[in-house]
Amino acid sequence: MSDHLPGAGVLERDPYAAAFPEHLPFWQAAAEGRLLLPRCADCGWTHWHPRAHCPFCWSGTVRWEVACARARLHTFTVIPRNGSSTVLAYVRLEEGPLMLTNVVDADPGALRIGMPLVAAFRATPEGRMAPVFRPAPE
């Protein structure tokens, strides 16, 4: 594991990960630079945000699957912050769900609804690696 990625100890001490242990596979994969999504083994739908039961058919057979990490910009807003800006966005994952996230490494003026994005990961103040999205290379 790379030095800039949190180890298992960071996740064990994280109050969020401790409060929602069913999300631990997501955070472990994120620490390795992989995006996981919950998919229902009964109806086949992928959803976001993780939960114990499928929001479509209420089945309890939800499993984690590796996502392709590609998305399209669904909507966004630019939030001015201390001389810079943060882009808060909903992205439509290729697997179907919408995810609330940030768009990074992009000129806010160049962002367009529908533009292709790819997942990246950034450290949170708690030490977790959280998914963010950046414009896809051409």
GROMACS .gro file of C-alpha atoms in nm:
model
  138
    1MET     CA    1   0.000   0.000   0.000
    2SER     CA    2   0.130   0.346  -0.090
    3ASP     CA    3   0.237   0.585   0.188
    4HIS     CA    4  -0.032   0.839   0.093
    5LEU     CA    5  -0.317   0.593   0.138
    6PRO     CA    6  -0.465   0.530   0.482
    7GLY     CA    7  -0.403   0.193   0.636
    8ALA     CA    8  -0.657  -0.026   0.809
    9GLY     CA    9  -0.576   0.147   1.140
   10VAL     CA   10  -0.705   0.481   1.009
   11LEU     CA   11  -1.034   0.322   0.905
   12GLU     CA   12  -1.069   0.143   1.238
   13ARG     CA   13  -1.036   0.476   1.424
   14ASP     CA   14  -1.267   0.667   1.187
   15PRO     CA   15  -1.598   0.737   1.368
   16TYR     CA   16  -1.793   0.722   1.039
   17ALA     CA   17  -1.650   0.383   0.941
   18ALA     CA   18  -1.711   0.258   1.296
   19ALA     CA   19  -2.073   0.381   1.289
   20PHE     CA   20  -2.139   0.214   0.952
   21PRO     CA   21  -1.930  -0.106   0.945
   22GLU     CA   22  -2.127  -0.229   0.643
   23HIS     CA   23  -1.951   0.048   0.443
   24LEU     CA   24  -1.601  -0.075   0.535
   25PRO     CA   25  -1.548  -0.263   0.203
   26PHE     CA   26  -1.619   0.065   0.019
   27TRP     CA   27  -1.361   0.259   0.223
   28GLN     CA   28  -1.102  -0.020   0.199
   29ALA     CA   29  -1.137  -0.027  -0.180
   30ALA     CA   30  -1.124   0.354  -0.195
   31ALA     CA   31  -0.795   0.344  -0.002
   32GLU     CA   32  -0.665   0.127  -0.288
   33GLY     CA   33  -0.802   0.361  -0.556
   34ARG     CA   34  -1.099   0.142  -0.651
   35LEU     CA   35  -1.464   0.249  -0.661
   36LEU     CA   36  -1.715  -0.006  -0.530
   37LEU     CA   37  -2.092   0.018  -0.574
   38PRO     CA   38  -2.370  -0.183  -0.410
   39ARG     CA   39  -2.565  -0.408  -0.650
   40CYS     CA   40  -2.870  -0.613  -0.563
   41ALA     CA   41  -2.816  -0.983  -0.634
   42ASP     CA   42  -3.193  -1.031  -0.678
   43CYS     CA   43  -3.306  -0.747  -0.909
   44GLY     CA   44  -2.964  -0.655  -1.048
   45TRP     CA   45  -2.994  -0.279  -0.988
   46THR     CA   46  -2.692  -0.082  -0.873
   47HIS     CA   47  -2.766   0.196  -0.627
   48TRP     CA   48  -2.603   0.473  -0.429
   49HIS     CA   49  -2.595   0.550  -0.127
   50PRO     CA   50  -2.505   0.215   0.034
   51ARG     CA   51  -2.773   0.054   0.248
   52ALA     CA   52  -2.847  -0.290   0.386
   53HIS     CA   53  -3.151  -0.344   0.161
   54CYS     CA   54  -3.206  -0.275  -0.208
   55PRO     CA   55  -3.408   0.047  -0.249
   56PHE     CA   56  -3.578  -0.099  -0.558
   57CYS     CA   57  -3.696  -0.445  -0.446
   58TRP     CA   58  -3.613  -0.440  -0.071
   59SER     CA   59  -3.398  -0.753  -0.098
   60GLY     CA   60  -3.125  -0.799   0.160
   61THR     CA   61  -2.885  -0.956  -0.092
   62VAL     CA   62  -2.686  -0.645  -0.170
   63ARG     CA   63  -2.325  -0.710  -0.279
   64TRP     CA   64  -2.030  -0.480  -0.349
   65GLU     CA   65  -1.902  -0.471  -0.708
   66VAL     CA   66  -1.611  -0.287  -0.865
   67ALA     CA   67  -1.740   0.006  -1.072
   68CYS     CA   68  -1.589   0.114  -1.401
   69ALA     CA   69  -1.526   0.459  -1.244
   70ARG     CA   70  -1.669   0.651  -1.542
   71ALA     CA   71  -1.949   0.905  -1.515
   72ARG     CA   72  -2.115   1.201  -1.684
   73LEU     CA   73  -2.169   1.539  -1.523
   74HIS     CA   74  -2.538   1.558  -1.431
   75THR     CA   75  -2.549   1.897  -1.257
   76PHE     CA   76  -2.310   2.116  -1.058
   77THR     CA   77  -2.259   2.438  -0.868
   78VAL     CA   78  -1.941   2.636  -0.808
   79ILE     CA   79  -1.884   2.738  -0.446
   80PRO     CA   80  -1.636   3.025  -0.395
   81ARG     CA   81  -1.391   2.952  -0.112
   82ASN     CA   82  -1.103   3.166   0.013
   83GLY     CA   83  -0.993   3.287  -0.331
   84SER     CA   84  -1.050   2.952  -0.501
   85SER     CA   85  -1.359   2.746  -0.566
   86THR     CA   86  -1.507   2.403  -0.503
   87VAL     CA   87  -1.728   2.229  -0.756
   88LEU     CA   88  -2.011   2.035  -0.593
   89ALA     CA   89  -2.176   1.802  -0.843
   90TYR     CA   90  -2.407   1.515  -0.907
   91VAL     CA   91  -2.254   1.271  -1.152
   92ARG     CA   92  -2.439   0.990  -1.328
   93LEU     CA   93  -2.225   0.680  -1.289
   94GLU     CA   94  -2.202   0.453  -1.592
   95GLU     CA   95  -2.367   0.184  -1.378
   96GLY     CA   96  -2.673   0.410  -1.340
   97PRO     CA   97  -2.688   0.580  -0.998
   98LEU     CA   98  -2.636   0.948  -0.926
   99MET     CA   99  -2.355   1.030  -0.681
  100LEU     CA  100  -2.300   1.357  -0.496
  101THR     CA  101  -1.930   1.441  -0.519
  102ASN     CA  102  -1.677   1.706  -0.616
  103VAL     CA  103  -1.530   1.773  -0.958
  104VAL     CA  104  -1.158   1.846  -0.929
  105ASP     CA  105  -0.870   1.943  -1.158
  106ALA     CA  106  -1.106   2.133  -1.388
  107ASP     CA  107  -1.170   2.495  -1.484
  108PRO     CA  108  -1.525   2.554  -1.352
  109GLY     CA  109  -1.595   2.767  -1.661
  110ALA     CA  110  -1.518   2.470  -1.887
  111LEU     CA  111  -1.759   2.230  -1.717
  112ARG     CA  112  -2.060   2.121  -1.923
  113ILE     CA  113  -2.359   1.905  -1.835
  114GLY     CA  114  -2.305   1.561  -1.989
  115MET     CA  115  -1.927   1.585  -2.007
  116PRO     CA  116  -1.740   1.259  -1.939
  117LEU     CA  117  -1.564   1.222  -1.604
  118VAL     CA  118  -1.346   0.962  -1.434
  119ALA     CA  119  -1.313   0.881  -1.067
  120ALA     CA  120  -1.014   0.982  -0.859
  121PHE     CA  121  -0.965   0.976  -0.483
  122ARG     CA  122  -0.873   1.250  -0.237
  123ALA     CA  123  -0.796   1.228   0.133
  124THR     CA  124  -1.062   1.357   0.371
  125PRO     CA  125  -0.974   1.534   0.697
  126GLU     CA  126  -1.054   1.205   0.877
  127GLY     CA  127  -0.798   1.014   0.671
  128ARG     CA  128  -1.040   0.830   0.439
  129MET     CA  129  -0.993   0.840   0.063
  130ALA     CA  130  -1.317   0.972  -0.089
  131PRO     CA  131  -1.422   0.952  -0.452
  132VAL     CA  132  -1.410   1.272  -0.655
  133PHE     CA  133  -1.431   1.307  -1.032
  134ARG     CA  134  -1.218   1.485  -1.292
  135PRO     CA  135  -1.268   1.541  -1.663
  136ALA     CA  136  -1.196   1.227  -1.864
  137PRO     CA  137  -0.889   1.242  -2.087
  138GLU     CA  138  -0.972   1.291  -2.453
   0.00000   0.00000   0.00000
